[in-house]
mmCIF file of C-alpha atoms in Angstrom:
data_model
loop_
_atom_site.group_PDB
_atom_site.id
_atom_site.type_symbol
_atom_site.label_atom_id
_atom_site.label_comp_id
_atom_site.label_asym_id
_atom_site.label_seq_id
_atom_site.Cartn_x
_atom_site.Cartn_y
_atom_site.Cartn_z
ATOM 1 C CA UNK A 1 81.921 86.365 82.757
ATOM 2 C CA UNK A 2 78.939 88.623 81.974
ATOM 3 C CA UNK A 3 78.859 92.201 83.177
ATOM 4 C CA UNK A 4 76.251 92.122 85.949
ATOM 5 C CA UNK A 5 74.885 95.424 87.174
ATOM 6 C CA UNK A 6 73.627 95.384 90.743
ATOM 7 C CA UNK A 7 70.580 97.497 91.668
ATOM 8 C CA UNK A 8 71.412 100.574 93.741
ATOM 9 C CA UNK A 9 69.339 99.314 96.688
ATOM 10 C CA UNK A 10 71.628 96.276 96.948
ATOM 11 C CA UNK A 11 74.802 98.352 96.940
ATOM 12 C CA UNK A 12 74.763 99.378 100.582
ATOM 13 C CA UNK A 13 78.345 99.207 101.781
ATOM 14 C CA UNK A 14 79.795 98.541 98.318
ATOM 15 C CA UNK A 15 81.787 100.838 96.070
ATOM 16 C CA UNK A 16 81.329 99.238 92.661
ATOM 17 C CA UNK A 17 78.003 98.884 90.862
ATOM 18 C CA UNK A 18 79.106 96.098 88.528
ATOM 19 C CA UNK A 19 80.963 92.831 88.219
ATOM 20 C CA UNK A 20 82.716 94.195 85.173
ATOM 21 C CA UNK A 21 84.752 91.736 83.075
ATOM 22 C CA UNK A 22 88.492 91.910 83.606
ATOM 23 C CA UNK A 23 90.968 92.762 80.879
ATOM 24 C CA UNK A 24 92.032 89.151 80.203
ATOM 25 C CA UNK A 25 88.556 87.901 79.326
ATOM 26 C CA UNK A 26 87.916 87.133 75.668
ATOM 27 C CA UNK A 27 84.111 87.269 75.800
ATOM 28 C CA UNK A 28 81.924 89.984 77.264
ATOM 29 C CA UNK A 29 78.160 89.675 77.661
ATOM 30 C CA UNK A 30 75.644 92.449 78.146
ATOM 31 C CA UNK A 31 71.965 92.287 79.027
ATOM 32 C CA UNK A 32 69.534 93.468 76.370
ATOM 33 C CA UNK A 33 65.785 93.750 75.955
ATOM 34 C CA UNK A 34 64.496 90.804 73.882
ATOM 35 C CA UNK A 35 61.001 92.292 73.589
ATOM 36 C CA UNK A 36 59.486 90.120 76.335
ATOM 37 C CA UNK A 37 60.085 92.582 79.206
ATOM 38 C CA UNK A 38 62.618 90.245 80.823
ATOM 39 C CA UNK A 39 64.809 93.161 81.921
ATOM 40 C CA UNK A 40 61.860 94.872 83.587
ATOM 41 C CA UNK A 41 60.865 91.645 85.353
ATOM 42 C CA UNK A 42 64.423 91.168 86.647
ATOM 43 C CA UNK A 43 64.619 94.752 87.889
ATOM 44 C CA UNK A 44 61.354 94.272 89.795
ATOM 45 C CA UNK A 45 62.715 91.286 91.740
ATOM 46 C CA UNK A 46 64.080 91.922 95.258
ATOM 47 C CA UNK A 47 67.864 91.709 95.453
ATOM 48 C CA UNK A 48 69.839 90.718 98.514
ATOM 49 C CA UNK A 49 72.909 92.647 99.556
ATOM 50 C CA UNK A 50 76.123 91.210 98.137
ATOM 51 C CA UNK A 51 77.917 89.221 100.844
ATOM 52 C CA UNK A 52 81.633 88.910 101.493
ATOM 53 C CA UNK A 53 83.337 85.592 100.762
ATOM 54 C CA UNK A 54 86.722 84.682 102.255
ATOM 55 C CA UNK A 55 88.897 82.433 100.081
ATOM 56 C CA UNK A 56 91.821 80.793 101.873
ATOM 57 C CA UNK A 57 95.239 80.773 100.243
ATOM 58 C CA UNK A 58 98.429 78.936 101.213
ATOM 59 C CA UNK A 59 101.087 81.468 100.262
ATOM 60 C CA UNK A 60 104.537 80.344 99.139
ATOM 61 C CA UNK A 61 106.184 83.635 100.132
ATOM 62 C CA UNK A 62 105.147 86.643 102.186
ATOM 63 C CA UNK A 63 107.740 89.414 101.916
ATOM 64 C CA UNK A 64 107.502 91.261 98.607
ATOM 65 C CA UNK A 65 110.386 93.348 97.279
ATOM 66 C CA UNK A 66 109.790 96.668 95.569
ATOM 67 C CA UNK A 67 112.196 98.677 93.425
ATOM 68 C CA UNK A 68 109.855 101.448 92.276
ATOM 69 C CA UNK A 69 111.734 104.744 92.634
ATOM 70 C CA UNK A 70 108.615 106.660 93.714
ATOM 71 C CA UNK A 71 107.729 104.365 96.644
ATOM 72 C CA UNK A 72 109.315 104.889 100.069
ATOM 73 C CA UNK A 73 109.613 101.214 101.071
ATOM 74 C CA UNK A 74 111.633 98.325 99.665
ATOM 75 C CA UNK A 75 109.768 95.443 101.301
ATOM 76 C CA UNK A 76 106.128 94.920 102.103
ATOM 77 C CA UNK A 77 103.644 92.415 103.538
ATOM 78 C CA UNK A 78 99.985 92.095 102.588
ATOM 79 C CA UNK A 79 97.881 89.569 104.515
ATOM 80 C CA UNK A 80 94.950 89.952 102.109
ATOM 81 C CA UNK A 81 94.218 90.276 98.399
ATOM 82 C CA UNK A 82 91.066 92.208 97.676
ATOM 83 C CA UNK A 83 89.653 94.702 100.166
ATOM 84 C CA UNK A 84 86.244 94.861 101.765
ATOM 85 C CA UNK A 85 86.493 98.626 102.256
ATOM 86 C CA UNK A 86 85.378 98.941 98.635
ATOM 87 C CA UNK A 87 87.185 102.214 97.865
ATOM 88 C CA UNK A 88 86.199 102.946 94.291
ATOM 89 C CA UNK A 89 89.537 104.598 93.492
ATOM 90 C CA UNK A 90 91.725 101.719 94.721
ATOM 91 C CA UNK A 91 94.664 101.212 92.346
ATOM 92 C CA UNK A 92 94.891 97.562 93.484
ATOM 93 C CA UNK A 93 91.568 96.558 91.938
ATOM 94 C CA UNK A 94 93.179 95.306 88.676
ATOM 95 C CA UNK A 95 95.182 92.710 90.639
ATOM 96 C CA UNK A 96 92.020 90.611 90.956
ATOM 97 C CA UNK A 97 92.128 90.172 87.183
ATOM 98 C CA UNK A 98 95.129 87.864 87.624
ATOM 99 C CA UNK A 99 92.860 85.627 89.728
ATOM 100 C CA UNK A 100 90.209 85.519 86.970
ATOM 101 C CA UNK A 101 87.932 87.683 89.116
ATOM 102 C CA UNK A 102 86.268 91.010 88.462
ATOM 103 C CA UNK A 103 88.092 94.167 89.624
ATOM 104 C CA UNK A 104 84.618 95.478 90.455
ATOM 105 C CA UNK A 105 82.427 93.729 93.014
ATOM 106 C CA UNK A 106 84.645 90.621 93.200
ATOM 107 C CA UNK A 107 87.551 92.740 94.460
ATOM 108 C CA UNK A 108 85.546 93.906 97.463
ATOM 109 C CA UNK A 109 83.479 90.760 98.079
ATOM 110 C CA UNK A 110 85.933 87.900 97.371
ATOM 111 C CA UNK A 111 88.805 88.353 99.812
ATOM 112 C CA UNK A 112 91.884 86.147 99.488
ATOM 113 C CA UNK A 113 93.328 85.463 102.949
ATOM 114 C CA UNK A 114 96.835 84.057 103.417
ATOM 115 C CA UNK A 115 96.124 81.669 106.260
ATOM 116 C CA UNK A 116 99.728 80.470 106.627
ATOM 117 C CA UNK A 117 101.181 83.985 106.688
ATOM 118 C CA UNK A 118 102.782 83.754 110.141
ATOM 119 C CA UNK A 119 104.400 80.361 109.462
ATOM 120 C CA UNK A 120 105.902 81.392 106.132
ATOM 121 C CA UNK A 121 107.010 84.779 107.470
ATOM 122 C CA UNK A 122 108.762 83.096 110.406
ATOM 123 C CA UNK A 123 110.661 80.922 107.933
ATOM 124 C CA UNK A 124 111.653 83.930 105.815
ATOM 125 C CA UNK A 125 112.824 85.993 108.796
ATOM 126 C CA UNK A 126 114.780 83.005 110.089
ATOM 127 C CA UNK A 127 116.889 82.501 106.996
ATOM 128 C CA UNK A 128 120.605 82.552 107.724
ATOM 129 C CA UNK A 129 121.378 85.491 105.461
ATOM 130 C CA UNK A 130 118.217 87.501 106.079
ATOM 131 C CA UNK A 131 118.977 91.229 106.203
ATOM 132 C CA UNK A 132 116.421 93.243 108.218
ATOM 133 C CA UNK A 133 114.960 96.314 106.530
ATOM 134 C CA UNK A 134 111.803 98.284 107.171
ATOM 135 C CA UNK A 135 108.671 96.243 106.407
ATOM 136 C CA UNK A 136 105.597 98.123 105.209
ATOM 137 C CA UNK A 137 102.401 96.277 106.152
ATOM 138 C CA UNK A 138 99.185 96.712 104.162
ATOM 139 C CA UNK A 139 100.552 98.646 101.206
ATOM 140 C CA UNK A 140 98.235 97.177 98.559
ATOM 141 C CA UNK A 141 95.040 96.378 100.467
ATOM 142 C CA UNK A 142 94.135 97.433 104.004
ATOM 143 C CA UNK A 143 95.560 95.052 106.596
ATOM 144 C CA UNK A 144 92.751 96.044 109.016
ATOM 145 C CA UNK A 145 89.805 95.602 106.666
ATOM 146 C CA UNK A 146 86.646 94.195 108.352
ATOM 147 C CA UNK A 147 87.507 90.480 107.929
ATOM 148 C CA UNK A 148 90.620 91.037 110.084
ATOM 149 C CA UNK A 149 88.406 91.218 113.168
ATOM 150 C CA UNK A 150 87.808 87.481 112.897
ATOM 151 C CA UNK A 151 90.781 86.199 110.907
ATOM 152 C CA UNK A 152 93.487 88.086 112.881
ATOM 153 C CA UNK A 153 96.158 87.553 110.233
ATOM 154 C CA UNK A 154 97.572 91.058 110.671
ATOM 155 C CA UNK A 155 97.664 90.451 114.420
ATOM 156 C CA UNK A 156 99.716 87.290 113.821
ATOM 157 C CA UNK A 157 102.184 89.240 111.663
ATOM 158 C CA UNK A 158 102.645 91.978 114.271
ATOM 159 C CA UNK A 159 103.070 89.386 117.042
ATOM 160 C CA UNK A 160 105.962 87.882 115.070
ATOM 161 C CA UNK A 161 107.495 91.302 114.344
ATOM 162 C CA UNK A 162 107.181 92.100 118.060
ATOM 163 C CA UNK A 163 108.906 88.823 118.951
ATOM 164 C CA UNK A 164 111.776 89.457 116.524
ATOM 165 C CA UNK A 165 111.982 93.234 117.191
ATOM 166 C CA UNK A 166 111.599 93.906 113.483
ATOM 167 C CA UNK A 167 110.858 97.487 112.441
ATOM 168 C CA UNK A 168 107.643 98.066 110.478
ATOM 169 C CA UNK A 169 105.155 100.703 109.446
ATOM 170 C CA UNK A 170 101.571 100.321 108.341
ATOM 171 C CA UNK A 171 98.911 102.403 106.649
ATOM 172 C CA UNK A 172 95.186 101.960 107.266
ATOM 173 C CA UNK A 173 91.830 103.702 107.188
ATOM 174 C CA UNK A 174 90.367 101.435 109.869
ATOM 175 C CA UNK A 175 89.923 101.785 113.609
ATOM 176 C CA UNK A 176 90.936 98.132 113.939
ATOM 177 C CA UNK A 177 94.553 99.140 114.499
ATOM 178 C CA UNK A 178 93.623 100.200 118.054
ATOM 179 C CA UNK A 179 93.147 96.527 118.952
ATOM 180 C CA UNK A 180 96.868 95.874 118.532
ATOM 181 C CA UNK A 181 98.187 98.823 120.526
ATOM 182 C CA UNK A 182 99.391 96.385 123.190
ATOM 183 C CA UNK A 183 102.018 95.307 120.639
ATOM 184 C CA UNK A 184 102.470 98.469 118.581
ATOM 185 C CA UNK A 185 102.945 100.954 121.460
ATOM 186 C CA UNK A 186 105.891 99.117 123.111
ATOM 187 C CA UNK A 187 107.535 98.705 119.714
ATOM 188 C CA UNK A 188 107.020 102.391 118.961
ATOM 189 C CA UNK A 189 108.758 103.254 122.223
ATOM 190 C CA UNK A 190 111.791 101.369 120.896
ATOM 191 C CA UNK A 191 111.546 103.082 117.485
ATOM 192 C CA UNK A 192 110.303 99.931 115.823
ATOM 193 C CA UNK A 193 106.826 100.970 114.635
ATOM 194 C CA UNK A 194 104.954 103.828 112.967
ATOM 195 C CA UNK A 195 101.345 104.099 111.749
ATOM 196 C CA UNK A 196 99.801 106.205 108.995
ATOM 197 C CA UNK A 197 96.063 106.807 108.728
ATOM 198 C CA UNK A 198 94.457 107.663 105.386
ATOM 199 C CA UNK A 199 91.936 110.516 105.475
ATOM 200 C CA UNK A 200 90.821 111.557 102.002
ATOM 201 C CA UNK A 201 88.152 114.014 103.142
ATOM 202 C CA UNK A 202 86.289 115.219 106.234
ATOM 203 C CA UNK A 203 82.980 115.085 104.346
ATOM 204 C CA UNK A 204 81.264 112.039 105.871
ATOM 205 C CA UNK A 205 78.696 111.795 103.077
ATOM 206 C CA UNK A 206 81.350 111.751 100.375
ATOM 207 C CA UNK A 207 83.515 109.297 102.325
ATOM 208 C CA UNK A 208 80.576 106.909 102.717
ATOM 209 C CA UNK A 209 80.197 106.746 98.924
ATOM 210 C CA UNK A 210 83.909 106.834 98.152
ATOM 211 C CA UNK A 211 85.094 104.355 100.822
ATOM 212 C CA UNK A 212 81.876 102.609 101.896
ATOM 213 C CA UNK A 213 83.205 100.174 104.503
ATOM 214 C CA UNK A 214 86.086 102.201 105.891
ATOM 215 C CA UNK A 215 85.858 104.081 109.183
ATOM 216 C CA UNK A 216 84.165 107.485 109.080
ATOM 217 C CA UNK A 217 86.514 110.512 108.923
ATOM 218 C CA UNK A 218 85.849 111.559 112.527
ATOM 219 C CA UNK A 219 86.646 107.990 113.660
ATOM 220 C CA UNK A 220 89.978 108.022 111.819
ATOM 221 C CA UNK A 221 90.861 111.269 113.563
ATOM 222 C CA UNK A 222 90.142 109.557 116.872
ATOM 223 C CA UNK A 223 92.494 106.738 115.811
ATOM 224 C CA UNK A 224 95.256 109.304 115.247
ATOM 225 C CA UNK A 225 94.570 110.822 118.656
ATOM 226 C CA UNK A 226 94.695 107.414 120.342
ATOM 227 C CA UNK A 227 97.950 106.502 118.588
ATOM 228 C CA UNK A 228 99.556 109.798 119.598
ATOM 229 C CA UNK A 229 98.426 109.380 123.206
ATOM 230 C CA UNK A 230 100.151 105.978 123.267
ATOM 231 C CA UNK A 231 103.381 107.444 121.908
ATOM 232 C CA UNK A 232 103.119 105.908 118.453
ATOM 233 C CA UNK A 233 104.658 108.060 115.673
ATOM 234 C CA UNK A 234 101.713 108.659 113.366
ATOM 235 C CA UNK A 235 101.053 110.444 110.132
ATOM 236 C CA UNK A 236 98.205 111.193 107.777
ATOM 237 C CA UNK A 237 97.868 110.129 104.152
ATOM 238 C CA UNK A 238 95.722 112.317 101.898
ATOM 239 C CA UNK A 239 95.601 109.753 99.130
ATOM 240 C CA UNK A 240 94.157 110.112 96.672
ATOM 241 C CA UNK A 241 93.405 113.764 96.030
ATOM 242 C CA UNK A 242 90.477 113.966 93.593
ATOM 243 C CA UNK A 243 89.819 117.350 91.941
ATOM 244 C CA UNK A 244 86.380 118.852 92.689
ATOM 245 C CA UNK A 245 85.630 116.057 95.174
ATOM 246 C CA UNK A 246 88.206 115.845 97.973
ATOM 247 C CA UNK A 247 89.044 119.545 97.937
ATOM 248 C CA UNK A 248 89.312 120.029 101.715
ATOM 249 C CA UNK A 249 93.050 119.292 101.882
ATOM 250 C CA UNK A 250 93.847 122.154 104.262
ATOM 251 C CA UNK A 251 91.022 121.205 106.631
ATOM 252 C CA UNK A 252 92.122 117.552 106.697
ATOM 253 C CA UNK A 253 95.692 118.562 107.521
ATOM 254 C CA UNK A 254 94.548 120.898 110.308
ATOM 255 C CA UNK A 255 92.318 118.236 111.861
ATOM 256 C CA UNK A 256 95.054 115.586 111.600
ATOM 257 C CA UNK A 257 97.605 117.917 113.222
ATOM 258 C CA UNK A 258 95.234 118.625 116.109
ATOM 259 C CA UNK A 259 94.742 114.855 116.514
ATOM 260 C CA UNK A 260 98.489 114.245 116.843
ATOM 261 C CA UNK A 261 99.783 113.419 113.360
ATOM 262 C CA UNK A 262 103.211 114.910 112.674
ATOM 263 C CA UNK A 263 103.933 113.641 109.162
ATOM 264 C CA UNK A 264 101.815 113.872 106.023
ATOM 265 C CA UNK A 265 101.866 112.936 102.357
ATOM 266 C CA UNK A 266 99.475 112.859 99.422
ATOM 267 C CA UNK A 267 99.005 111.298 95.983
ATOM 268 C CA UNK A 268 96.660 112.304 93.208
ATOM 269 C CA UNK A 269 94.033 109.950 91.799
ATOM 270 C CA UNK A 270 95.437 107.007 89.850
ATOM 271 C CA UNK A 271 93.217 105.144 87.355
ATOM 272 C CA UNK A 272 95.180 102.172 85.956
ATOM 273 C CA UNK A 273 93.495 99.523 83.808
ATOM 274 C CA UNK A 274 89.955 98.686 84.979
ATOM 275 C CA UNK A 275 89.920 101.374 87.685
ATOM 276 C CA UNK A 276 89.227 104.002 85.025
ATOM 277 C CA UNK A 277 85.860 102.646 83.786
ATOM 278 C CA UNK A 278 84.862 101.727 87.343
ATOM 279 C CA UNK A 279 85.550 105.244 88.608
ATOM 280 C CA UNK A 280 83.785 106.824 85.645
ATOM 281 C CA UNK A 281 80.742 104.651 86.329
ATOM 282 C CA UNK A 282 80.831 105.645 90.006
ATOM 283 C CA UNK A 283 81.000 109.328 89.074
ATOM 284 C CA UNK A 284 77.979 109.044 86.786
ATOM 285 C CA UNK A 285 76.041 107.245 89.528
ATOM 286 C CA UNK A 286 76.855 109.567 92.446
ATOM 287 C CA UNK A 287 78.009 112.899 90.962
ATOM 288 C CA UNK A 288 76.733 113.114 87.363
ATOM 289 C CA UNK A 289 76.728 116.943 87.332
ATOM 290 C CA UNK A 290 80.455 117.194 87.964
ATOM 291 C CA UNK A 291 81.704 113.980 86.342
ATOM 292 C CA UNK A 292 82.977 115.742 83.219
ATOM 293 C CA UNK A 293 84.808 118.395 85.263
ATOM 294 C CA UNK A 294 86.498 115.811 87.469
ATOM 295 C CA UNK A 295 87.716 113.726 84.534
ATOM 296 C CA UNK A 296 88.882 116.804 82.629
ATOM 297 C CA UNK A 297 91.168 117.778 85.503
ATOM 298 C CA UNK A 298 92.376 114.182 85.929
ATOM 299 C CA UNK A 299 93.308 114.016 82.247
ATOM 300 C CA UNK A 300 94.981 117.411 82.467
ATOM 301 C CA UNK A 301 97.329 115.952 85.094
ATOM 302 C CA UNK A 302 97.918 112.815 82.992
ATOM 303 C CA UNK A 303 98.899 114.303 79.636
ATOM 304 C CA UNK A 304 95.390 114.017 78.194
ATOM 305 C CA UNK A 305 94.866 110.398 79.305
ATOM 306 C CA UNK A 306 93.027 108.846 82.226
ATOM 307 C CA UNK A 307 96.334 107.487 83.536
ATOM 308 C CA UNK A 308 100.050 107.632 82.868
ATOM 309 C CA UNK A 309 102.251 105.054 84.623
ATOM 310 C CA UNK A 310 105.443 107.111 84.314
ATOM 311 C CA UNK A 311 107.373 106.780 87.583
ATOM 312 C CA UNK A 312 108.238 110.472 87.513
ATOM 313 C CA UNK A 313 104.623 111.648 87.517
ATOM 314 C CA UNK A 314 102.246 108.817 88.437
ATOM 315 C CA UNK A 315 101.985 109.795 92.124
ATOM 316 C CA UNK A 316 101.691 113.581 91.793
ATOM 317 C CA UNK A 317 100.676 114.172 88.167
ATOM 318 C CA UNK A 318 102.012 116.960 85.958
ATOM 319 C CA UNK A 319 100.880 120.303 84.606
ATOM 320 C CA UNK A 320 99.377 123.447 86.195
ATOM 321 C CA UNK A 321 96.665 121.655 88.176
ATOM 322 C CA UNK A 322 99.127 119.179 89.686
ATOM 323 C CA UNK A 323 101.446 122.072 90.578
ATOM 324 C CA UNK A 324 98.566 123.887 92.279
ATOM 325 C CA UNK A 325 97.783 120.827 94.410
ATOM 326 C CA UNK A 326 101.475 120.484 95.307
ATOM 327 C CA UNK A 327 101.664 124.146 96.351
ATOM 328 C CA UNK A 328 98.544 123.842 98.486
ATOM 329 C CA UNK A 329 99.946 120.800 100.266
ATOM 330 C CA UNK A 330 103.367 122.349 100.769
ATOM 331 C CA UNK A 331 102.042 125.591 102.203
ATOM 332 C CA UNK A 332 99.489 123.979 104.495
ATOM 333 C CA UNK A 333 101.820 121.301 105.825
ATOM 334 C CA UNK A 334 104.634 123.835 106.318
ATOM 335 C CA UNK A 335 102.343 126.269 108.142
ATOM 336 C CA UNK A 336 101.161 123.546 110.515
ATOM 337 C CA UNK A 337 104.581 121.965 111.064
ATOM 338 C CA UNK A 338 104.276 118.628 109.301
ATOM 339 C CA UNK A 339 107.368 116.632 108.251
ATOM 340 C CA UNK A 340 109.848 118.734 110.202
ATOM 341 C CA UNK A 341 111.225 115.645 111.944
ATOM 342 C CA UNK A 342 111.727 112.519 109.865
ATOM 343 C CA UNK A 343 110.574 109.269 111.480
ATOM 344 C CA UNK A 344 113.607 106.987 111.621
ATOM 345 C CA UNK A 345 112.902 103.430 112.707
ATOM 346 C CA UNK A 346 115.562 101.136 114.129
ATOM 347 C CA UNK A 347 116.398 98.158 111.910
ATOM 348 C CA UNK A 348 119.402 97.030 113.981
ATOM 349 C CA UNK A 349 117.459 95.521 116.906
ATOM 350 C CA UNK A 350 116.285 92.499 114.909
ATOM 351 C CA UNK A 351 116.771 89.036 116.364
ATOM 352 C CA UNK A 352 116.113 85.903 114.348
ATOM 353 C CA UNK A 353 112.912 84.054 115.288
ATOM 354 C CA UNK A 354 112.864 80.696 117.000
ATOM 355 C CA UNK A 355 112.133 77.999 114.438
ATOM 356 C CA UNK A 356 110.125 74.820 114.969
ATOM 357 C CA UNK A 357 111.690 71.632 116.264
ATOM 358 C CA UNK A 358 114.976 71.690 118.233
ATOM 359 C CA UNK A 359 117.060 73.788 115.852
ATOM 360 C CA UNK A 360 116.978 76.738 118.263
ATOM 361 C CA UNK A 361 118.878 74.683 120.871
ATOM 362 C CA UNK A 362 122.083 74.658 118.791
#
């Protein structure tokens, strides 16, 4: 697969500027000037905006187990692979490499949708020895990304969790979650649901470049307010924190508190595999004057590297700069009152779903 750079005018609503080759490819091709002005002629041609393509998948399993010691959940559900929000920092981008697709534009334009998600999930929840535990929905890619408006796969999952009274939480940066309040609010009243909204910055201009197809910051604050008004336990995620870019941590926490969030957490920027060159390219395109400063601080928190996957430090980093960020978060969240009451969801109310056929009669 050649590395194809897309002209800036065609990048409206996209985070990546390239279909960069993934790490499993053996051959890489680059455009070059052959002396016949072919590059100039190509640049002069009008380019259409890159469109989203939905690729259907028949999943064999839905619930994924997790044993990472630095992650709060043990089980998760993701209706989609790839994410149309196009967040340039997304740590999930390298997963598209396993599909022989680019972690760049392919990740945000070729969305894998698990069309049989509700059927397979019903089967998994109905197993004789199934043990209910908290399910985290949308932990890898956003379960309310734009294609959800039409596909409604997340809606189908929540309908089943509502039917079976299965506790779940979800994290999103989309206003689409408001559509499902008819299911989420009653479950929240029974301590079966909680929602976390990601707000990386209040700077709308930065957010539009950083997370091009996600809801604007002021709209996410309105989502928090709506959730709180409906009695849904809600929190704010300040992930990721990017030095010299998303430096309004205290302001985000204050705005989220005023909107009704009562829990908060943060992570620092993670740049595994292909995310590192993609983010560096994005920095040079949008913030060339501060690119070196940003990466210097990132490497300072990662032992001199762009990324360190050590479980002990991958979420928060290490060193003086990471400690400074941690102190800022601790002081601001403590001053406002975040995380004083832990959200405990009820996993004992679960009832096995009705299966197809006549098995439920016996």
